Amino acid sequence: MKSAFRISFLLAVLIFSNDFLFAQNAVIIPIETKDNALILQADKEGHLGITYFGKKLGSQSEYQLIASQSRQRDGNAGIYNSAYTPAGSWNVSEPALQITHHDGNKSLDLIYVSHKTAKENDHVSLTSIVLKDPVYAVEVTLNYKTYFKENVTEQWSVIKSAEKAGIMLEKYASANLYFIAKDYFLTHYNGTWAKEMNPEQEQLTAGIRVLDSKLGTRANLFQPPSFMLSFDKPATETEGKVLLGTLAWSGNFRMDFEVDSYHNLRLIAGINNYASEYPLASNQEFKTPSFIYTFSENGKGEASRNLHNWARKYRILDGEGSRLTLLNNWEATYFDFNEEKLSGLFKDGKKLGVDLFLLDDGWFANKYPRNNDRAGLGDWKENVKKLPNGIGYLVKEAKAAGIKFGIWVEPEMVNPKSELYEKHPDWVIKQPQRPEHYMRNQLPLDLSNPEVQNFVYGILDKLFTENPEIAYIKWDCNAITFNAYSAYLEKSKQKQSQLYLDYVKGLYKVLEKLRAKYPKVPMMLCSGGGGRVDYEALKYFTEFWPSDNTDPLERIFMQWEYSYFYPAITHSAHVTDWGKQPLKFRTDVAMMGKLGYDIVVSHLNEKDLQFSQQAVATYDAIKDVVWHGDLYRLVDPKENDFASLLFSTKNKDRAILFSYMTGNRNGAGSDTPFRLQGLDPAKKYKVKELNLYPETKTSIKEDQVYSGEFLMTVGFNPAVSARRASVIVEISDAH
Ligand code: DGJ
């Protein structure tokens, strides 16, 4: 109990205790970050509850007083606020942990035993709290890892049993939180292919609101495991109390938001237990994925910047590093290409000025050639008709053209029309007695099977071993899991209900092994768009594909929403032929993410080519601010006819302002200035419009100097209008 916070109570009342008698030497555990605190307190029976969540106090000793302020002490008190709600005993509300013991008994109680806080460094600490069942040999460790400066907490639990025989985990949440506020406003997201990340905000009312996925492989297709929760009233970008939360798990998830009978809010977040009871052998540990959250009293903008800072520094592979701009051939050729065509595209990429050429789907399979999406998936050998000289030749050709080479794979999937399926039908997830059900004519491979894990690892390992100069991987995944059944689990006498979890664990094993051997190669996480992204996957991937919908108008809205949770350095954003907007608009939108192209460069007219070449060079000059800077969302396209957002450097000497028209009624546009953020009021700035289309002029005066105070008080008008539908302005220190 190194940093234990034991307090002798003088108070006569202890919050949430059924008989509200005070406890001597009550254990109070503050989990603090720079601005916030989560206060846990054990009652006299040792049940650990949450007494406070919010802005931290100057003096820790006052946390003991919080309990005395509550009058919510009827028979339900002490149930709702549990720090990790056990099922089947005194506790009758929605559980965080539900198990069946080796003898079939389903009751569980969890009593505080000890806790300790270990400092990883000045900014990162881990508080671990041990709870035990007094009757059965079950132990749970609640872990709260805090990132002090970023106000981020990562929470997970570890479940262990020393019972004679194994136990069954029925529900096993990562985190259980409790909030006390006047009202709660939940923003969650819905979508489907090409329509990802539609936000909806609702006021929570009594009962349980569940956000979940049961889709397996492409778990996020209809809904991601990320949300915003405002307290008292809906938070804005700059005002209000708001929590941003997300589960770091690339599979089924479930989040229960329960407004209880006191109008307090319980949150239980973790893996979805749907069809997923999970056996735990004696003396083995079960570690849940992390639930990650940040809280701000100053609105969504600050909360998301904190999350970005945390993610770049501690989570995303090479999060503070660099990225490659690229030319992708998917929409330029689809499956129809050969060596000659590709060599031409390498030269086009070089002409454009991007760093890398990315060869997409269609390069493999011979017996059932991959000439469309109905065949070949699983047969990872170069198609000899299209590529008689193999990948090695392409890598060399690209190098000769002066561009790096990257390649697409979809290693978790198989087409029934493939040699792989013929050879290993038992490697495929499908019900033995039911008709197969496909999404995009394909099925997932059974990654719970170690042989399949080796196979998937082998695809990438072979590519890299034979072609060490491969500089980029796009990892796709285009089907959800229907008919969840594993021949491997059956044969090895394990439970079918392990499949959803063991799939994800198998995927992480493959990625772990890959990263051990190839730690640096940038990889894009793609899921037919679909936003298969979360903070566990981003330990292995450098970026993700937010959507196949690259219509820039749609991307403005989508990237806006993704940006609450993931920094721009991870948003792969390509200039394509989707949408009706001119090339400049499409390019300006892609430039607020990680820029790429998916167009036929040779079809560009002279001016478009000249503009694009300049745009790539301009992007090279501003990318550091976009990738590593602080994001301020200024004008919300959901509420206005245009969107505006700004990235500024940490020392506020440079900022890039992006503005885009999203509506066009009644001569819409920025008639008046709007306030900028993220600048230094005392600094003098000059402004300059970037990325102008050849032969167009700007109305923005370059010789005008403004104080940061002016720009943040009066504001600035980028003069965005139907005639100037997208505008990028650089704001830089005038000295
Ligand atoms: C879906 C991806 O989102 C696309 O970009 C492309 O890679 C195709 N799959 C290829 O089949």
XYZ file of C-alpha atoms and ligand atoms in Angstrom:
746
model
C 0.000 0.000 0.000
C 2.758 2.378 -1.048
C 0.680 5.346 -1.931
C -2.329 4.278 0.038
C -4.554 7.014 1.216
C -5.936 5.841 4.516
C -8.155 8.227 6.362
C -9.623 7.968 9.814
C -13.157 9.050 9.417
C -14.639 11.622 11.691
C -17.738 11.658 9.630
C -20.854 9.914 10.658
C -22.010 9.038 7.196
C -20.412 7.030 4.483
C -21.877 7.393 1.063
C -23.602 4.450 -0.568
C -23.352 2.205 2.447
C -26.593 0.379 3.143
C -26.614 1.229 6.790
C -24.450 4.312 6.292
C -22.302 3.833 9.321
C -18.898 5.309 9.059
C -15.838 3.165 8.533
C -12.679 3.469 10.546
C -9.578 3.725 8.387
C -11.625 3.846 5.213
C -9.602 3.176 2.106
C -9.816 5.997 -0.356
C -7.985 5.619 -3.646
C -7.620 8.739 -5.765
C -6.785 8.143 -9.412
C -5.561 11.522 -10.538
C -4.359 13.168 -13.716
C -3.287 16.786 -14.185
C -6.867 18.084 -14.004
C -9.122 15.207 -13.048
C -9.780 12.665 -10.351
C -11.620 9.409 -10.015
C -12.167 8.615 -6.340
C -12.672 5.058 -5.207
C -13.649 4.233 -1.672
C -14.226 0.954 0.130
C -17.177 0.752 2.525
C -16.974 -0.974 5.871
C -17.587 -4.358 4.280
C -14.832 -3.752 1.785
C -17.014 -3.126 -1.260
C -15.258 -0.695 -3.513
C -17.394 2.123 -4.881
C -16.898 5.291 -6.877
C -17.622 8.424 -4.905
C -16.435 11.015 -7.371
C -15.467 11.584 -10.967
C -14.511 15.017 -12.287
C -12.237 17.987 -11.764
C -9.599 17.196 -9.178
C -9.317 18.988 -5.859
C -6.272 20.932 -4.724
C -6.083 18.966 -1.528
C -6.364 15.180 -1.562
C -7.448 15.098 2.058
C -10.788 16.597 1.094
C -11.790 13.553 -0.925
C -12.896 11.982 2.341
C -15.532 14.694 2.687
C -17.276 13.796 -0.543
C -19.046 10.854 1.014
C -20.748 13.004 3.611
C -22.412 15.103 0.957
C -24.667 12.407 -0.415
C -28.217 11.799 0.712
C -28.687 8.905 -1.676
C -28.710 6.127 0.826
C -31.700 3.896 0.408
C -31.374 0.171 -0.136
C -29.888 0.618 -3.601
C -26.958 2.707 -2.491
C -23.701 0.850 -2.629
C -24.987 -1.250 -5.487
C -25.028 1.234 -8.296
C -21.689 2.877 -7.678
C -19.647 -0.324 -7.526
C -16.186 0.062 -9.023
C -16.577 -3.377 -10.609
C -20.076 -4.767 -10.212
C -20.146 -8.484 -9.395
C -23.183 -10.593 -10.324
C -25.266 -13.064 -8.412
C -24.905 -12.009 -4.784
C -25.978 -8.800 -3.039
C -25.566 -6.905 -6.247
C -28.517 -7.001 -8.591
C -27.750 -4.333 -11.161
C -26.141 -4.860 -14.582
C -22.816 -6.560 -13.792
C -19.289 -5.869 -14.910
C -18.264 -9.400 -13.995
C -20.448 -12.461 -14.130
C -19.056 -15.973 -13.741
C -20.034 -19.576 -13.194
C -17.798 -21.295 -10.665
C -16.369 -24.775 -11.167
C -19.262 -26.219 -9.127
C -21.952 -24.479 -11.158
C -22.603 -21.762 -8.586
C -23.152 -18.347 -10.170
C -22.615 -15.998 -7.254
C -19.772 -13.573 -6.859
C -18.753 -10.927 -4.392
C -15.660 -8.747 -4.593
C -13.981 -7.331 -1.503
C -11.126 -4.885 -1.421
C -7.809 -6.486 -0.453
C -5.006 -4.094 -1.344
C -3.805 -1.578 -3.830
C -0.563 -0.084 -5.025
C 0.551 2.640 -7.363
C 3.671 2.189 -9.449
C 5.171 5.128 -11.301
C 6.476 4.340 -14.765
C 7.912 7.826 -14.979
C 6.910 11.346 -13.961
C 3.859 11.240 -16.194
C 2.657 7.665 -16.250
C 1.435 5.728 -13.192
C -0.383 2.462 -12.747
C -2.735 1.931 -9.820
C -3.688 -1.716 -9.329
C -6.409 -2.701 -6.896
C -6.885 -6.290 -5.806
C -10.409 -7.502 -4.997
C -11.276 -11.012 -3.834
C -14.373 -13.127 -3.431
C -14.575 -14.150 0.264
C -16.145 -17.508 -0.609
C -14.649 -18.656 -3.907
C -10.988 -18.370 -4.931
C -11.579 -15.651 -7.513
C -9.455 -12.544 -7.645
C -9.800 -9.449 -9.778
C -7.204 -6.739 -10.258
C -8.549 -3.417 -11.449
C -5.905 -1.430 -13.301
C -5.953 2.321 -13.868
C -3.042 3.605 -15.901
C -2.935 7.368 -15.908
C -1.171 9.651 -18.362
C -0.925 12.698 -16.195
C -0.272 15.527 -18.656
C -2.763 14.281 -21.227
C -5.556 13.635 -18.699
C -6.008 10.182 -20.159
C -6.805 7.027 -18.196
C -6.476 3.511 -19.526
C -8.484 1.025 -17.549
C -8.541 -2.770 -17.670
C -9.069 -5.683 -15.351
C -7.351 -8.998 -14.794
C -9.429 -11.949 -13.606
C -7.849 -14.967 -11.940
C -9.251 -18.032 -10.277
C -7.569 -20.615 -8.089
C -10.629 -22.831 -7.905
C -10.077 -26.586 -8.170
C -11.320 -26.582 -11.730
C -11.852 -23.928 -14.332
C -14.535 -21.270 -14.148
C -16.643 -19.773 -16.918
C -16.581 -16.040 -17.576
C -20.048 -14.914 -18.638
C -19.451 -11.170 -18.696
C -16.050 -9.585 -18.201
C -15.982 -5.829 -18.611
C -12.871 -3.712 -18.886
C -14.222 -0.772 -16.947
C -17.064 0.173 -14.671
C -17.550 3.896 -13.987
C -20.117 6.012 -12.179
C -21.079 9.609 -12.808
C -23.231 12.059 -10.933
C -24.637 14.933 -12.985
C -27.879 16.672 -13.712
C -28.250 15.115 -17.155
C -26.257 12.988 -19.585
C -25.928 13.460 -23.337
C -24.445 10.595 -25.289
C -22.997 11.072 -28.773
C -22.563 7.782 -30.594
C -22.031 6.885 -34.233
C -23.820 4.766 -36.767
C -23.070 3.882 -40.361
C -22.402 1.220 -42.907
C -20.210 0.823 -45.983
C -19.390 4.255 -47.476
C -21.530 5.993 -44.833
C -19.340 5.753 -41.765
C -19.378 7.895 -38.621
C -22.795 9.538 -38.536
C -23.099 11.134 -35.126
C -26.257 11.099 -33.069
C -26.639 12.797 -29.751
C -29.302 11.709 -27.296
C -30.208 12.525 -23.754
C -30.005 9.390 -21.675
C -33.118 8.453 -19.759
C -33.748 5.843 -17.086
C -32.747 2.324 -18.028
C -29.902 0.900 -20.059
C -28.739 2.163 -23.448
C -26.388 -0.311 -25.088
C -23.837 0.429 -27.810
C -22.545 -2.804 -29.226
C -21.292 -4.851 -32.126
C -21.767 -8.529 -32.910
C -20.137 -8.397 -36.344
C -16.857 -10.112 -35.479
C -14.129 -9.381 -38.035
C -15.423 -6.010 -39.229
C -16.803 -5.115 -35.832
C -17.047 -1.369 -36.451
C -19.041 -1.490 -39.671
C -22.307 -0.283 -38.140
C -20.947 1.387 -35.026
C -17.470 2.076 -33.608
C -16.534 1.513 -29.944
C -16.104 5.265 -29.414
C -18.445 7.830 -27.887
C -18.679 11.237 -26.269
C -20.577 11.777 -23.061
C -21.528 15.289 -21.919
C -22.563 16.029 -18.379
C -25.322 18.491 -17.361
C -25.736 19.866 -20.901
C -24.321 19.065 -24.345
C -20.705 20.177 -24.498
C -19.482 22.408 -27.315
C -15.954 22.561 -28.723
C -14.917 25.047 -26.059
C -17.333 24.599 -23.177
C -18.838 21.911 -21.046
C -17.928 18.754 -19.228
C -17.297 15.911 -21.578
C -15.783 12.451 -21.549
C -14.399 10.848 -24.711
C -14.253 7.085 -24.389
C -13.149 4.233 -26.615
C -12.466 0.518 -26.269
C -9.131 -0.754 -27.535
C -10.425 -4.007 -29.031
C -10.766 -5.080 -32.662
C -13.795 -7.299 -32.134
C -17.276 -7.350 -30.644
C -17.780 -4.710 -27.971
C -20.508 -3.691 -25.604
C -21.049 -0.543 -23.590
C -23.911 -0.257 -21.129
C -25.024 3.236 -20.124
C -27.472 2.907 -17.267
C -29.267 5.839 -15.706
C -30.136 4.469 -12.282
C -32.927 5.293 -9.875
C -30.980 8.283 -8.489
C -30.471 9.621 -12.025
C -26.788 8.813 -11.706
C -25.064 7.114 -14.624
C -23.341 3.756 -14.601
C -21.036 2.857 -17.475
C -19.830 -0.668 -18.102
C -17.565 -1.102 -21.130
C -15.770 -4.095 -22.549
C -15.820 -7.027 -24.934
C -19.322 -8.068 -25.949
C -20.245 -11.222 -24.069
C -22.736 -12.116 -26.818
C -22.267 -15.845 -27.609
C -18.905 -15.535 -25.883
C -18.810 -17.262 -22.526
C -15.124 -17.823 -21.980
C -13.470 -20.583 -19.940
C -10.722 -19.666 -17.517
C -8.540 -22.486 -16.245
C -7.249 -22.598 -12.666
C -4.441 -20.172 -11.947
C -4.641 -18.620 -15.394
C -5.224 -14.930 -15.948
C -7.775 -13.292 -18.181
C -6.833 -9.760 -19.139
C -9.540 -7.556 -20.603
C -8.772 -4.994 -23.304
C -8.275 -1.376 -22.278
C -11.045 1.140 -22.026
C -9.451 4.506 -22.704
C -10.960 7.831 -21.748
C -10.252 11.459 -21.203
C -12.351 14.061 -19.450
C -12.412 17.816 -19.886
C -14.346 20.624 -18.252
C -13.592 22.806 -21.286
C -15.382 21.104 -24.114
C -14.777 18.555 -26.818
C -11.877 20.399 -28.434
C -9.620 20.181 -25.398
C -10.679 16.594 -24.707
C -9.802 15.467 -28.220
C -6.473 17.318 -28.251
C -5.574 15.512 -25.045
C -6.492 12.203 -26.611
C -4.441 13.011 -29.733
C -1.403 13.949 -27.660
C -1.703 10.719 -25.745
C -2.263 8.621 -28.848
C 0.679 10.036 -30.779
C 3.035 9.781 -27.841
C 2.039 6.498 -26.256
C -0.069 4.439 -28.588
C -0.014 4.759 -32.352
C 2.843 2.991 -34.067
C 5.325 5.742 -34.900
C 2.684 8.240 -33.769
C 5.119 11.109 -33.528
C 6.981 10.075 -36.647
C 6.523 10.653 -40.347
C 4.264 9.159 -43.010
C 4.486 8.509 -46.771
C 2.345 10.260 -49.360
C 1.257 7.796 -52.001
C -0.405 6.998 -55.295
C -2.783 4.021 -55.109
C -3.937 2.220 -58.270
C -7.251 0.842 -56.978
C -9.610 3.309 -58.597
C -7.271 3.872 -61.520
C -7.183 0.239 -62.674
C -9.257 -1.909 -60.317
C -8.223 -5.522 -61.129
C -7.120 -4.732 -64.652
C -3.373 -4.146 -64.844
C -0.119 -5.670 -65.994
C 3.570 -4.897 -65.538
C 3.628 -2.337 -68.297
C 0.648 -0.444 -66.954
C 2.125 -0.460 -63.473
C 5.508 0.766 -64.673
C 3.663 3.688 -66.231
C 1.926 4.375 -62.927
C 5.246 4.355 -61.045
C 6.403 7.128 -63.344
C 3.121 8.964 -62.820
C 3.609 8.775 -59.068
C 7.080 10.155 -59.439
C 5.785 12.924 -61.695
C 3.198 13.806 -59.082
C 5.885 13.912 -56.421
C 4.494 11.399 -53.916
C 6.743 9.110 -51.877
C 5.243 5.722 -52.694
C 3.238 3.691 -55.177
C 0.677 1.345 -53.596
C -0.333 -1.730 -55.618
C -3.876 -2.680 -54.614
C -6.013 -5.792 -54.995
C -5.709 -8.134 -57.998
C -2.009 -9.055 -58.145
C -2.300 -12.706 -57.067
C -3.864 -16.160 -57.657
C -3.529 -18.385 -60.705
C -5.901 -21.356 -60.699
C -8.680 -18.908 -59.842
C -7.161 -15.600 -60.891
C -8.050 -12.547 -58.878
C -9.651 -10.639 -61.750
C -12.691 -9.664 -59.731
C -13.804 -10.021 -56.124
C -15.343 -13.457 -56.674
C -12.142 -15.516 -56.771
C -8.566 -15.974 -55.698
C -8.544 -14.532 -52.210
C -6.235 -16.735 -50.151
C -3.893 -17.703 -53.004
C -1.067 -15.253 -52.363
C 1.136 -16.057 -55.354
C 1.668 -13.483 -58.069
C -0.670 -13.927 -61.000
C 1.685 -14.981 -63.784
C -0.376 -13.444 -66.547
C -0.416 -9.996 -64.994
C 2.947 -10.139 -63.287
C 5.163 -12.725 -65.033
C 8.265 -11.325 -63.348
C 6.810 -11.206 -59.865
C 6.697 -8.581 -57.148
C 10.495 -8.383 -57.062
C 10.494 -6.964 -60.557
C 7.909 -4.338 -59.625
C 9.900 -3.246 -56.584
C 12.939 -2.781 -58.814
C 10.978 -0.949 -61.496
C 9.496 1.384 -58.893
C 12.944 2.044 -57.513
C 14.248 2.790 -60.982
C 11.377 5.271 -61.386
C 12.433 6.889 -58.103
C 9.459 5.868 -55.975
C 8.949 3.438 -53.086
C 6.696 0.412 -53.461
C 3.865 -0.790 -51.210
C 1.335 -3.587 -51.555
C -2.243 -4.535 -50.599
C -3.163 -7.744 -48.784
C -6.324 -9.121 -47.242
C -4.757 -11.962 -45.311
C -7.640 -12.838 -42.978
C -10.018 -13.778 -45.793
C -10.719 -16.435 -48.403
C -12.934 -16.778 -51.480
C -14.636 -20.175 -51.691
C -13.306 -20.128 -55.246
C -9.663 -20.489 -54.284
C -7.030 -23.158 -53.891
C -6.764 -22.282 -50.222
C -10.413 -23.099 -49.643
C -10.080 -26.360 -51.581
C -7.052 -27.386 -49.551
C -8.133 -26.206 -46.121
C -11.924 -26.000 -45.833
C -11.462 -26.499 -42.085
C -9.538 -23.222 -41.846
C -12.661 -21.289 -42.753
C -15.236 -19.848 -40.342
C -18.547 -21.442 -41.384
C -21.233 -23.652 -39.895
C -20.725 -27.292 -40.901
C -24.441 -27.942 -41.466
C -25.638 -24.644 -42.857
C -25.314 -22.877 -46.174
C -22.440 -20.448 -46.382
C -23.283 -16.787 -46.137
C -20.960 -14.285 -47.792
C -20.100 -10.641 -47.683
C -18.277 -9.584 -50.846
C -18.129 -13.268 -51.871
C -15.742 -14.195 -49.110
C -15.356 -15.691 -45.651
C -12.994 -15.066 -42.749
C -10.264 -17.554 -41.966
C -10.299 -19.046 -38.489
C -7.617 -17.098 -36.655
C -8.269 -19.001 -33.442
C -6.334 -21.794 -35.163
C -2.534 -21.474 -34.671
C -1.968 -23.001 -38.125
C -4.025 -20.220 -39.658
C -2.129 -17.645 -37.612
C 1.096 -19.019 -39.082
C -0.378 -18.940 -42.552
C -1.413 -15.283 -42.202
C 1.939 -14.319 -40.728
C 3.640 -16.265 -43.527
C 1.927 -14.201 -46.257
C 3.515 -11.001 -44.983
C 6.779 -12.596 -43.926
C 7.266 -14.086 -47.397
C 6.539 -10.764 -49.097
C 9.050 -8.961 -46.883
C 11.682 -11.694 -47.013
C 11.591 -11.924 -50.779
C 11.272 -8.150 -51.197
C 12.943 -6.409 -48.279
C 12.348 -3.072 -49.969
C 8.564 -3.239 -49.693
C 7.895 0.039 -47.935
C 4.192 -0.064 -47.089
C 1.324 -2.489 -46.500
C -2.403 -1.895 -46.880
C -4.152 -4.542 -44.755
C -7.764 -4.960 -45.844
C -10.672 -6.923 -44.359
C -13.935 -6.961 -46.274
C -16.326 -9.366 -44.562
C -18.040 -9.599 -41.221
C -18.367 -12.930 -39.429
C -21.496 -14.893 -40.244
C -22.061 -18.458 -39.048
C -19.465 -18.216 -36.280
C -18.062 -21.723 -35.927
C -14.541 -23.051 -35.700
C -13.548 -26.547 -36.795
C -10.299 -26.031 -34.901
C -11.990 -25.287 -31.564
C -14.205 -28.320 -32.075
C -11.287 -30.613 -32.846
C -9.180 -29.328 -29.996
C -12.135 -29.798 -27.630
C -12.421 -26.130 -26.817
C -15.633 -24.161 -26.665
C -17.258 -22.596 -29.714
C -18.059 -19.579 -27.549
C -14.331 -18.760 -27.541
C -14.308 -18.023 -31.236
C -15.071 -14.289 -31.266
C -12.369 -13.608 -28.665
C -9.813 -16.119 -29.876
C -10.107 -14.683 -33.367
C -9.039 -11.250 -32.147
C -6.351 -12.714 -29.891
C -5.061 -14.707 -32.880
C -4.989 -11.543 -34.977
C -2.980 -9.728 -32.297
C -0.560 -12.674 -32.072
C 0.100 -12.394 -35.799
C 0.551 -8.620 -35.618
C 2.814 -8.923 -32.579
C 5.049 -11.423 -34.360
C 5.111 -9.298 -37.500
C 6.051 -6.176 -35.592
C 8.783 -8.048 -33.711
C 10.439 -8.771 -37.048
C 9.330 -5.707 -39.019
C 8.914 -2.977 -36.429
C 8.797 0.025 -38.694
C 7.115 -0.624 -42.050
C 4.057 1.651 -42.220
C 0.778 -0.260 -42.470
C -2.697 1.032 -43.234
C -5.609 -0.639 -41.495
C -8.465 -0.899 -43.964
C -11.788 -2.648 -43.834
C -13.450 -1.839 -47.118
C -13.398 1.569 -45.575
C -15.574 0.689 -42.619
C -13.240 2.346 -40.185
C -11.842 -0.811 -38.599
C -9.869 1.242 -36.164
C -9.273 1.168 -32.434
C -6.417 1.846 -30.062
C -5.289 -1.766 -29.803
C -4.945 -2.141 -33.568
C -3.139 1.196 -33.773
C -0.283 -0.298 -31.746
C 0.540 -2.124 -34.970
C -0.749 0.202 -37.668
C 0.368 3.690 -38.588
C -2.867 4.842 -40.205
C -6.367 3.712 -41.206
C -8.768 4.039 -44.123
C -11.793 5.930 -42.770
C -14.145 5.039 -45.611
C -14.289 3.920 -49.239
C -16.396 7.007 -49.705
C -13.871 9.605 -50.791
C -16.419 12.146 -51.976
C -14.754 15.166 -50.380
C -18.031 16.544 -49.098
C -18.699 13.347 -47.184
C -15.093 13.129 -46.039
C -15.327 16.611 -44.436
C -18.086 15.317 -42.154
C -16.549 11.903 -41.557
C -13.038 13.101 -40.823
C -14.503 15.755 -38.552
C -16.094 13.021 -36.432
C -13.120 10.646 -36.577
C -10.975 13.556 -35.456
C -12.528 13.514 -32.004
C -10.870 10.169 -31.378
C -7.955 9.801 -33.803
C -5.393 12.423 -34.832
C -5.067 13.505 -38.467
C -1.776 11.616 -38.899
C -3.837 8.409 -38.893
C -6.549 9.509 -41.378
C -5.650 8.164 -44.825
C -7.267 10.663 -47.150
C -6.967 10.233 -50.897
C -7.753 12.468 -53.820
C -10.048 10.406 -56.066
C -12.703 10.953 -58.712
C -15.546 10.570 -56.216
C -17.828 13.585 -55.841
C -18.662 16.455 -58.128
C -16.194 18.951 -56.729
C -13.249 20.301 -58.662
C -9.780 18.878 -58.155
C -8.742 21.737 -55.893
C -11.578 21.031 -53.465
C -10.841 17.309 -53.446
C -7.174 17.972 -52.828
C -7.743 20.544 -50.085
C -9.935 18.047 -48.219
C -7.384 15.230 -48.498
C -4.692 17.592 -47.231
C -6.273 17.815 -43.783
C -5.469 14.117 -43.344
C -2.632 11.919 -44.565
C -2.510 12.744 -48.251
C -2.678 10.154 -50.989
C -3.964 9.892 -54.564
C -6.147 7.344 -56.279
C -6.570 8.885 -59.706
C -5.272 8.366 -63.246
C -2.505 10.925 -63.278
C -2.136 10.683 -67.064
C -5.750 11.836 -67.439
C -5.068 15.134 -65.683
C -4.922 18.117 -67.980
C -1.871 20.307 -67.857
C -3.226 22.734 -65.266
C -4.595 19.994 -63.034
C -1.243 18.234 -63.142
C 0.619 21.438 -62.374
C -1.774 22.131 -59.487
C -1.394 18.589 -58.112
C 2.394 18.713 -58.256
C 2.325 21.999 -56.375
C -0.167 20.569 -53.899
C 2.124 17.639 -53.054
C 4.988 20.086 -52.520
C 2.759 22.353 -50.394
C 1.624 19.365 -48.376
C 5.245 18.418 -47.741
C 5.717 21.900 -46.334
C 2.668 21.840 -44.026
C 2.345 18.143 -43.123
C 4.308 18.519 -39.931
C 1.653 20.912 -38.572
C -1.234 18.674 -39.689
C 0.328 15.482 -38.344
C 1.790 16.708 -35.085
C -0.055 19.939 -34.320
C -3.073 20.717 -32.157
C -6.456 20.553 -33.849
C -9.126 23.213 -33.276
C -12.523 22.671 -34.857
C -13.830 26.194 -35.508
C -16.943 26.074 -37.686
C -19.015 22.900 -37.550
C -20.443 21.871 -40.940
C -23.385 20.233 -39.173
C -24.541 23.664 -38.043
C -23.232 25.910 -40.835
C -22.834 26.074 -44.590
C -19.127 25.616 -44.325
C -16.546 23.858 -42.189
C -13.404 25.361 -40.798
C -10.653 23.827 -38.726
C -7.132 24.745 -37.794
C -3.970 22.903 -36.842
C -1.358 24.838 -34.883
C 2.152 23.970 -33.767
C 2.838 23.384 -30.096
C 4.656 26.696 -29.755
C 1.919 28.473 -31.720
C 4.276 29.969 -34.269
C 2.468 28.483 -37.238
C -1.034 27.322 -38.034
C -2.866 25.969 -41.058
C -6.520 26.905 -41.473
C -8.726 24.727 -43.699
C -12.168 25.979 -44.788
C -14.653 24.186 -47.030
C -18.104 25.035 -48.341
C -20.599 22.300 -47.500
C -23.880 24.065 -48.374
C -24.746 26.488 -51.108
C -28.113 28.089 -50.356
C -28.684 31.837 -50.383
C -25.193 32.837 -51.337
C -23.731 30.917 -48.418
C -20.177 31.512 -47.288
C -18.125 33.206 -44.604
C -19.642 36.716 -44.661
C -18.194 37.633 -41.323
C -15.014 36.655 -39.522
C -15.023 33.753 -37.111
C -12.753 33.408 -34.136
C -9.589 31.401 -34.520
C -8.085 29.398 -31.672
C -4.726 27.886 -30.876
C -2.680 31.055 -31.451
C -0.677 33.215 -29.072
C -2.568 36.485 -28.386
C 0.725 38.314 -27.917
C 2.245 37.182 -31.215
C 2.006 38.960 -34.565
C 1.002 36.789 -37.480
C 1.018 37.106 -41.227
C -1.443 35.157 -43.339
C -1.005 33.551 -46.726
C -3.363 31.544 -48.865
C -1.881 28.223 -49.958
C -2.695 25.762 -52.677
C -4.179 28.189 -55.168
C -5.221 26.722 -58.471
C -3.009 27.957 -61.334
C -3.967 31.384 -62.621
C -6.340 32.146 -59.774
C -5.794 35.010 -57.401
C -6.399 35.259 -53.708
C -8.438 37.945 -52.012
C -6.392 37.466 -48.849
C -3.843 40.223 -48.353
C -0.445 38.738 -47.708
C 1.208 41.874 -46.342
C -1.350 42.324 -43.577
C -0.126 41.545 -40.078
C -2.596 40.601 -37.310
C -2.085 40.067 -33.633
C -3.023 36.680 -32.232
C -5.434 38.598 -30.028
C -7.188 40.057 -33.069
C -7.466 36.697 -34.790
C -8.857 35.049 -31.680
C -11.119 37.930 -30.578
C -12.404 39.596 -33.724
C -11.584 36.633 -35.893
C -10.551 36.073 -39.477
C -12.482 35.652 -42.691
C -10.935 33.249 -45.231
C -13.620 34.446 -47.673
C -14.894 30.986 -48.424
C -17.870 31.069 -50.800
C -19.331 29.206 -53.762
C -16.617 30.792 -55.914
C -13.875 29.932 -53.440
C -15.283 26.643 -52.198
C -12.164 25.569 -50.357
C -9.452 27.730 -48.892
C -6.222 26.850 -47.098
C -4.506 29.634 -45.212
C -1.141 29.540 -43.526
C -0.854 31.734 -40.440
C 2.720 32.224 -39.354
C 4.773 34.240 -36.931
C 5.478 37.585 -38.585
C 8.932 37.869 -36.999
C -11.724 -2.286 -50.136
C -10.812 -1.120 -49.901
O -11.417 -0.207 -49.052
C -10.451 -0.488 -51.231
O -9.678 0.656 -51.035
C -9.734 -1.498 -52.062
O -8.508 -1.822 -51.456
C -10.584 -2.742 -52.237
N -11.055 -3.253 -50.970
C -9.833 -3.812 -52.932
O -10.542 -4.969 -53.045
